[in-house]
Tab-separated table of C-alpha atoms and ligand atoms in Angstrom:
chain	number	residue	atom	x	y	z
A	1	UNK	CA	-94.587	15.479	-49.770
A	2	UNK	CA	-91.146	16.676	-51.168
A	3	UNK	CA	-87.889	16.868	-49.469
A	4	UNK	CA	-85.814	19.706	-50.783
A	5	UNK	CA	-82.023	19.516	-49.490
A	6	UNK	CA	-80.502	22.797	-49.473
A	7	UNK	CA	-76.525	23.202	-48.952
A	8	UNK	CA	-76.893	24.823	-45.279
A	9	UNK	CA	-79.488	26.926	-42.805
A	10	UNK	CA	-78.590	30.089	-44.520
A	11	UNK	CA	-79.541	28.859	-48.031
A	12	UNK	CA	-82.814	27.294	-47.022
A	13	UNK	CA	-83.875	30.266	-44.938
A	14	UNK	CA	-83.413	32.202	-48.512
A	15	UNK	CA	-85.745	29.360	-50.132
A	16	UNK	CA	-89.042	29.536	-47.349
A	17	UNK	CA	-88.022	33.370	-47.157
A	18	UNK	CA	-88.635	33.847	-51.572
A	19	UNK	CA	-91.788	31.334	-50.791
A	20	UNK	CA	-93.223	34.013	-48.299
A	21	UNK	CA	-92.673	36.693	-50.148
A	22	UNK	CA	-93.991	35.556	-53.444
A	23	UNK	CA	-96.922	34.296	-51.689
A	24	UNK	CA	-97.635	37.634	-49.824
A	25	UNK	CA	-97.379	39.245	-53.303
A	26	UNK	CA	-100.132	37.225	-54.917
A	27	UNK	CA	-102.347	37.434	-52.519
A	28	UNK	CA	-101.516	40.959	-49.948
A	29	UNK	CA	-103.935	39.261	-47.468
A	30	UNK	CA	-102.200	35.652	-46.555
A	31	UNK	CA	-102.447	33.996	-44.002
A	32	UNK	CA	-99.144	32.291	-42.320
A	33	UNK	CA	-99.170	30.119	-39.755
A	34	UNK	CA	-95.631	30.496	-37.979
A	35	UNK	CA	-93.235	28.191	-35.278
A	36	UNK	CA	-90.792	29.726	-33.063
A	37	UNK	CA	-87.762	28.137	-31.524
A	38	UNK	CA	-84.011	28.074	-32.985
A	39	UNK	CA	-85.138	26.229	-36.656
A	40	UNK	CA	-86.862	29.638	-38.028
A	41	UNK	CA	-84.600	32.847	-36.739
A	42	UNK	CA	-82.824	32.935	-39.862
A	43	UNK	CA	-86.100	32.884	-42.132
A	44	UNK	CA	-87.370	35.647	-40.115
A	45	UNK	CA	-83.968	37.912	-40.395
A	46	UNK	CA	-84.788	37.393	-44.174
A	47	UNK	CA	-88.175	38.690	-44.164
A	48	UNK	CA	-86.923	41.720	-41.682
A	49	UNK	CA	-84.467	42.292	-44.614
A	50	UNK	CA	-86.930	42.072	-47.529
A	51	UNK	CA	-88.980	44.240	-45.743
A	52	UNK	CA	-86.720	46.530	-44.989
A	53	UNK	CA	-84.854	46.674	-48.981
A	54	UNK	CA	-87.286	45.467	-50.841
A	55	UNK	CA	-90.276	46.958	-49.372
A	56	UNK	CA	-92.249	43.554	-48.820
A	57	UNK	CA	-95.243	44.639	-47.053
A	58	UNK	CA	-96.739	42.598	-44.134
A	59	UNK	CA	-99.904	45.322	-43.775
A	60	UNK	CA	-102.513	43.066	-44.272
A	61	UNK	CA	-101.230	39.616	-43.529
A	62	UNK	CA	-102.667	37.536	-40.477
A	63	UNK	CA	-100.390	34.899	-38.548
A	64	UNK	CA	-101.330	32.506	-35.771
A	65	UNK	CA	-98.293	30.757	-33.606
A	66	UNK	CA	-98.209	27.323	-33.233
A	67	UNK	CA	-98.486	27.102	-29.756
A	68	UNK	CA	-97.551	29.018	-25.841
A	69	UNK	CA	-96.839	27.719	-22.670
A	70	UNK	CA	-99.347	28.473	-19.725
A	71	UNK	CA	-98.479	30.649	-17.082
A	72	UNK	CA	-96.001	33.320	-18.786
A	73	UNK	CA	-97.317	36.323	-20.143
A	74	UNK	CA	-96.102	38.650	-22.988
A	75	UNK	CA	-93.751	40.523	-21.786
A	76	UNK	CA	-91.732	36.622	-20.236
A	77	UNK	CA	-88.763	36.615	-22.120
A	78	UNK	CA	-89.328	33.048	-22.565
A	79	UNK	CA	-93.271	33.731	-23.914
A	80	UNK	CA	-93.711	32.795	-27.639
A	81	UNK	CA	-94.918	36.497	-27.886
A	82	UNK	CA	-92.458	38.245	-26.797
A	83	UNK	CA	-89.645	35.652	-29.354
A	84	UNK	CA	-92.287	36.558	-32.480
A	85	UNK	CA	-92.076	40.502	-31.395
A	86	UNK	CA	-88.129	40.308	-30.993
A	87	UNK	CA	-87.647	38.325	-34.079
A	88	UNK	CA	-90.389	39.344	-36.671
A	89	UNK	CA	-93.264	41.318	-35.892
A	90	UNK	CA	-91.490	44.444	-33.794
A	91	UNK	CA	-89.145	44.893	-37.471
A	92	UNK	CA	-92.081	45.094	-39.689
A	93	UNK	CA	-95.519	46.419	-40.243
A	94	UNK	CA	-97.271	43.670	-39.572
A	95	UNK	CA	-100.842	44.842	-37.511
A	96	UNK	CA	-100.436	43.266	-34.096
A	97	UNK	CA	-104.166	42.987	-33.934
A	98	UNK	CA	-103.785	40.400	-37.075
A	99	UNK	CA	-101.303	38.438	-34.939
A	100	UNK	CA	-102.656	35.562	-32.803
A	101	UNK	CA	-100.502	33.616	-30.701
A	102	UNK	CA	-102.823	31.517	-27.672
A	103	UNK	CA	-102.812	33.535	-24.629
A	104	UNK	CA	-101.414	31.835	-22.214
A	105	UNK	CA	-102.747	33.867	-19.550
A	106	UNK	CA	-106.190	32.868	-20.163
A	107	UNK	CA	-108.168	31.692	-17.026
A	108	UNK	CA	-110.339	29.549	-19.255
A	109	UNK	CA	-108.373	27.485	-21.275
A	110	UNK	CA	-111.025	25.648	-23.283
A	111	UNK	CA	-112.438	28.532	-24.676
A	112	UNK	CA	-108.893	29.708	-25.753
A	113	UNK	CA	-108.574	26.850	-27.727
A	114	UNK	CA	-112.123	27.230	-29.332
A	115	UNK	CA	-111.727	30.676	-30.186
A	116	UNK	CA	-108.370	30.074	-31.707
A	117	UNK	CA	-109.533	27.351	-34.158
A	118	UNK	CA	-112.499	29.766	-34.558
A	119	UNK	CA	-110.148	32.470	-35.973
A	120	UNK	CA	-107.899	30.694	-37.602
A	121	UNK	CA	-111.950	29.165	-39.749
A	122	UNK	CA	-112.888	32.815	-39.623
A	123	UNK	CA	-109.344	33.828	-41.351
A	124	UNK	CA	-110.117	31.255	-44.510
A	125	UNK	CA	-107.617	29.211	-43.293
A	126	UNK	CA	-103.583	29.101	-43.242
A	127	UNK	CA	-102.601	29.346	-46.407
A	128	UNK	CA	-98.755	28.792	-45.840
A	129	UNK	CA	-97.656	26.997	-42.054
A	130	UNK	CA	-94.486	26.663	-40.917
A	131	UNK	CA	-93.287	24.119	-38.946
A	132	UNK	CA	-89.771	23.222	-36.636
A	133	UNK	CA	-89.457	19.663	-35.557
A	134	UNK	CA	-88.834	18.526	-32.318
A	135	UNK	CA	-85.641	15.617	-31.482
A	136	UNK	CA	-88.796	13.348	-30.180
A	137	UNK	CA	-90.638	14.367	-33.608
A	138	UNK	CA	-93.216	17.006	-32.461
A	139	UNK	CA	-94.771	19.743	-34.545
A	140	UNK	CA	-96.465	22.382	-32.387
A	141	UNK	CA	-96.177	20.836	-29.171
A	142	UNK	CA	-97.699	17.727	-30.747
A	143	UNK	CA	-95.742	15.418	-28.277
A	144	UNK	CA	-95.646	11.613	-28.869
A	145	UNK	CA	-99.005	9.828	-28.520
A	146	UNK	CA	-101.036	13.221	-29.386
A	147	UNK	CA	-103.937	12.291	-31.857
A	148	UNK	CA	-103.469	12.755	-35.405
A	149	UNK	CA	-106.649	14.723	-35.625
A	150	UNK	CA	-106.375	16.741	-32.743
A	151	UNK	CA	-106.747	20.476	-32.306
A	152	UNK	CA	-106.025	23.119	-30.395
A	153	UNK	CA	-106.132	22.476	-26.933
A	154	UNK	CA	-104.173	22.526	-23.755
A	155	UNK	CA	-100.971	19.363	-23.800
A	156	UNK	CA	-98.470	18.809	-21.075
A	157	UNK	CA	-94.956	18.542	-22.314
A	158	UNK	CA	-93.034	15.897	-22.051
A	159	UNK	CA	-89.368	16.330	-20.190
A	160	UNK	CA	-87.673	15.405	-23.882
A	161	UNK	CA	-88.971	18.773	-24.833
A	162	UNK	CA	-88.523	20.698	-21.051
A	163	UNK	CA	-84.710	19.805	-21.635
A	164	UNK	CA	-84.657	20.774	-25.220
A	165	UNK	CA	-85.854	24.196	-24.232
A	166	UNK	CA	-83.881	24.568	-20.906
A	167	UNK	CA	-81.673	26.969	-21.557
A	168	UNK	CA	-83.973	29.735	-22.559
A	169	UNK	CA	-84.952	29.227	-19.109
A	170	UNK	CA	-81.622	28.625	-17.299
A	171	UNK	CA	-82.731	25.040	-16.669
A	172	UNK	CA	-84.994	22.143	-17.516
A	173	UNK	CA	-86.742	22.628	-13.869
A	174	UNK	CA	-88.113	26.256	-14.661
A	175	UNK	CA	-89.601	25.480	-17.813
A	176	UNK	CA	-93.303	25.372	-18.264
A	177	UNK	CA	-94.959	22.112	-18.019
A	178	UNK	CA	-98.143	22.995	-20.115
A	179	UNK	CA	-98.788	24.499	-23.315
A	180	UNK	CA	-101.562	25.394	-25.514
A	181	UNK	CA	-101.337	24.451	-28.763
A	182	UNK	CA	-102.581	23.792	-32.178
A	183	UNK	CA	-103.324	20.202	-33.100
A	184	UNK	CA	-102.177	18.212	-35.441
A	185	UNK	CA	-105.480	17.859	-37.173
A	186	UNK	CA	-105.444	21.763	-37.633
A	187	UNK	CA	-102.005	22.012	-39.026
A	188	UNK	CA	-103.000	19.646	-41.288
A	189	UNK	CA	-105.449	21.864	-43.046
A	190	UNK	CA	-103.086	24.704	-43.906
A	191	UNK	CA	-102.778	24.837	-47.486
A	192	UNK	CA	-98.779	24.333	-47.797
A	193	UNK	CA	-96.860	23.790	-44.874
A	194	UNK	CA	-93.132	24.339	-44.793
A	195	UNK	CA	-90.906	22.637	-42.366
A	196	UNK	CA	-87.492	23.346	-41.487
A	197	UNK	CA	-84.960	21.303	-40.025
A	198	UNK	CA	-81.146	22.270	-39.887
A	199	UNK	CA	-78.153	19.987	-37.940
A	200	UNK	CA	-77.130	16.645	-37.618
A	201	UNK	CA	-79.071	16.523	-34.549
A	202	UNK	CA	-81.909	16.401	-36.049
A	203	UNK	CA	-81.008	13.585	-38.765
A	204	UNK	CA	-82.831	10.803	-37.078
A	205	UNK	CA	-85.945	12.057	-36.244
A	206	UNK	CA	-86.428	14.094	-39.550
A	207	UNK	CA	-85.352	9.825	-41.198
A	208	UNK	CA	-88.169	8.713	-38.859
A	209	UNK	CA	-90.654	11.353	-39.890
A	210	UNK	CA	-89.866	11.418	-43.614
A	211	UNK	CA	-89.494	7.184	-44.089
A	212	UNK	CA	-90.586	5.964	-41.012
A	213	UNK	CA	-94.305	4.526	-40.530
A	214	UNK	CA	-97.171	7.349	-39.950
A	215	UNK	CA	-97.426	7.085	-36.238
A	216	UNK	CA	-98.075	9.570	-33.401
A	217	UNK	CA	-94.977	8.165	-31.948
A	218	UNK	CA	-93.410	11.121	-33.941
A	219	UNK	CA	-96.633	13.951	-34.921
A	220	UNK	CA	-94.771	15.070	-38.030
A	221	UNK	CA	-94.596	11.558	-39.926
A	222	UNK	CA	-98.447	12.946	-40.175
A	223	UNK	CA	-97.456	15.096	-42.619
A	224	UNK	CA	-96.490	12.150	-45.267
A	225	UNK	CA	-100.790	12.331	-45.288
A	226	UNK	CA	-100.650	15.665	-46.152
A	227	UNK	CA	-101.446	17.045	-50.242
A	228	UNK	CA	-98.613	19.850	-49.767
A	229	UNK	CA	-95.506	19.664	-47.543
A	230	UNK	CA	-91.731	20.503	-47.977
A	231	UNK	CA	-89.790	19.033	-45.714
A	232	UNK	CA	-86.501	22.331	-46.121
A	233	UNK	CA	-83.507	20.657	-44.717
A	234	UNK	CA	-79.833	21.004	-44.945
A	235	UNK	CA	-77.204	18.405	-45.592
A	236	UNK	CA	-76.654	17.297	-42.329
A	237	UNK	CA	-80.304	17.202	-41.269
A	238	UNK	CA	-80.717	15.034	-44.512
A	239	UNK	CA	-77.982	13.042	-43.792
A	240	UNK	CA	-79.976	9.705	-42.567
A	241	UNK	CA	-82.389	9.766	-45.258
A	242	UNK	CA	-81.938	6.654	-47.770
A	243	UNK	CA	-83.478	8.532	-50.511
A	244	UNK	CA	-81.391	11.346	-50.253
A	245	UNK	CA	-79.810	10.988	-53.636
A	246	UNK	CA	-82.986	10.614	-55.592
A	247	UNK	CA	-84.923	13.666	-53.477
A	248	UNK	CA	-82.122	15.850	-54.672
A	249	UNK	CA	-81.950	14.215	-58.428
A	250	UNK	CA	-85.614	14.805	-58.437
A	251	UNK	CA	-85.231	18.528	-57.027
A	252	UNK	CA	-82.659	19.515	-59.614
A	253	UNK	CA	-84.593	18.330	-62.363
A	254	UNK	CA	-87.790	19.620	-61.968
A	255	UNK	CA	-87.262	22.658	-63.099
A	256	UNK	CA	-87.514	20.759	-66.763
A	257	UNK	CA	-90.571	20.314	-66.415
A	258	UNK	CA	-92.318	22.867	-63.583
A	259	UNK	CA	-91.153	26.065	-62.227
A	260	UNK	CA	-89.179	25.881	-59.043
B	301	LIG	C1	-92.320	26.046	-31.634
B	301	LIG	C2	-92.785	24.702	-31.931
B	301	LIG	C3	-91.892	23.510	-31.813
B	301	LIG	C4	-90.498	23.732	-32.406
B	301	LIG	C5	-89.629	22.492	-32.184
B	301	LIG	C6	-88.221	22.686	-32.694
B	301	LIG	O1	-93.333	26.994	-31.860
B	301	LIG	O2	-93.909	24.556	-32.249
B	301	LIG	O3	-92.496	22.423	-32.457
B	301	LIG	O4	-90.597	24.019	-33.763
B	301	LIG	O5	-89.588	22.175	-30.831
B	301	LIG	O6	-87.560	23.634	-31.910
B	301	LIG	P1	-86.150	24.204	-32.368
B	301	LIG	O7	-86.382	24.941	-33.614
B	301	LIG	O8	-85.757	25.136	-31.239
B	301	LIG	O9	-85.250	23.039	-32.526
C-alpha cells in the first residue's frame, strides 16, 4: 500500500489519468474497473481530453462499474449508466458492448451477480480498479459489516450513504435502497487498484482506512491486505494521517531509486 499526497483534486486526477493512459498503451486491451460518484469526474475529463489531443484510444479496452442501484434503468439520470455515458464513455470510443455496469433492471438478481463475476474471470481480470471512498468507509457499496471476501451480489444501503447521495435525487427519501454490487473479495483481485479521495471531509475516514485496524467496520481498510494499492489523495484528505510527512518524504524520493 502507498499513499501518494498530491497538492489538490486537479493534480491527482493528472496522476491516475498518466497511470491510465500508460497502462492502455502497454497493453491496448486493459481492463479497468471504474467508480462513479463526485471523487472521479475530474479523472474522467482527463481521459476525455487525452483522447481527444492526444489520440489515446479506448477501442479495445473493457470496464466493469463498481456497482448500480436496483430499480432505475439506463436512461435514470441518477443510474450509474447513464453518469459513466455522460462523463466518459459517450466522449470516447470506448465499445459499449465492452462496458459492463450490473443491470439493475434484472428480474433475477442472483444470476446478475454470477454472470458479472463470470465476465469480469472471462475478461482475465481487472487489471487497474478504481475506487472512491465512502464518509462511513465503503468501496463499491461495501457498507460497514459487508464480508471481506464477498462478491458481487445484491446489499441494501445504509441511510449514511442514502444521505450522502441525496441530492442527485432531490432527497435522501427517493434514493434507492438496494444496490448490486461488486464485493470486496472481487475488488481485491484487480491487479492495481487506485483510490481517490479529495476534501477535508473525507480526512477521517481515509485516517481510519489507511492506519486504522483492518475491519469491515470501514471495507476499504481491506485494502492495507492488498499487494498493490495507491491510496491518491490531496492535502486536505491527507490531513489526519500521522504519517503524512514520511508518505510524502518517501514519495519524493523514490524516484532515486524506481521510476515514478
Ligand atoms: C460509486 C461507489 C462508491 C463511491 C463513494 C464515494 O461507484 O462505488 O463507493 O466511490 O460512495 O462517493 P463520492 O465520490 O461521491 O464521494
Amino acid at each position: 500500500m502507498e499513499v501518494i499526497i498530491q497538492p489538490d483534486e486537479k493534480a491527482a486526477a493528472e496522476w491516475a489519468a498518466q497511470q491510465i493512459a500508460s497502462a492502455i498503451e502497454a497493453k491496448p486491451n486493459l481492463v479497468l474497473g471504474l467508480a462513479t460518484g463526485n471523487t472521479p469526474r475530474k479523472l474522467y475529463r482527463r481521459l476525455v481530453d487525452m483522447h481527444r489531443n492526444q489520440g489515446l484510444d479506448f477501442s479495445a479496452v473493457t470496464t466493469f462499474n463498481l456497482d448500480e442501484y436496483l430499480g432505475l434503468g439506463p436512461d435514470h439520470p441518477g443510474s450509474y449508466r447513464y453518469f459513466m455515458r455522460e462523463n466518459l464513455f459517450d466522449h470516447i470510443n470506448i465499445n459499449p458492448k465492452l462496458c459492463y455496469i450490473p443491470n439493475g433492471l434484472t428480474d433475477d438478481v442472483l444470476q446478475e451477480c454470477e454472470t458479472f463475476e463470470s465476465r469480469i474471470e472471462g475478461s482475465g481480470g481487472i487489471d487497474i480498479q478504481i475506487l472512491g471512498i465512502g464518509p462511513n468507509g465503503h468501496i463499491g457499496f461495501n457498507e460497514p459489516g459487508s464480508s471481506l471476501g464477498s462478491r458481487t451480489r445484491f446489499k441494501a444501503l445504509t441511510e449514511d450513504t442514502r444521505l450522502a447521495n441525496a441530492e442527485m435525487f432531490g432527497g435522501q427519501e427517493n434514493v434507492p435502497r438496494f444496490v448490486i454490487t461488486v464485493g470486496v473479495g472481487t475488488i481485491q483481485e484487480a491487479r492495481r487498484i487506485i483510490l481517490l479521495a479529495f476534501g477535508e471531509q473525507k480526512a477521517e475516514i481515509v485516517r481510519q482506512a489507511v492506519e486504522g485496524p483492518i475491519t469491515c467496520e470501514v471495507t476499504a481498510s481491506a485494502l492495507q491486505w492488498h499487494r498493490s494499492t495507491v491510496f491518491l489523495l490531496d492535502e486536505a484528505a491527507a490531513s489526519k494521517l500521522k504519517r503524512r510527512d514520511y508518505y510524502k518524504y518517501a514519495y519524493e524520493h523514490k524516484w532515486k531509486y524506481l521510476q515514478k
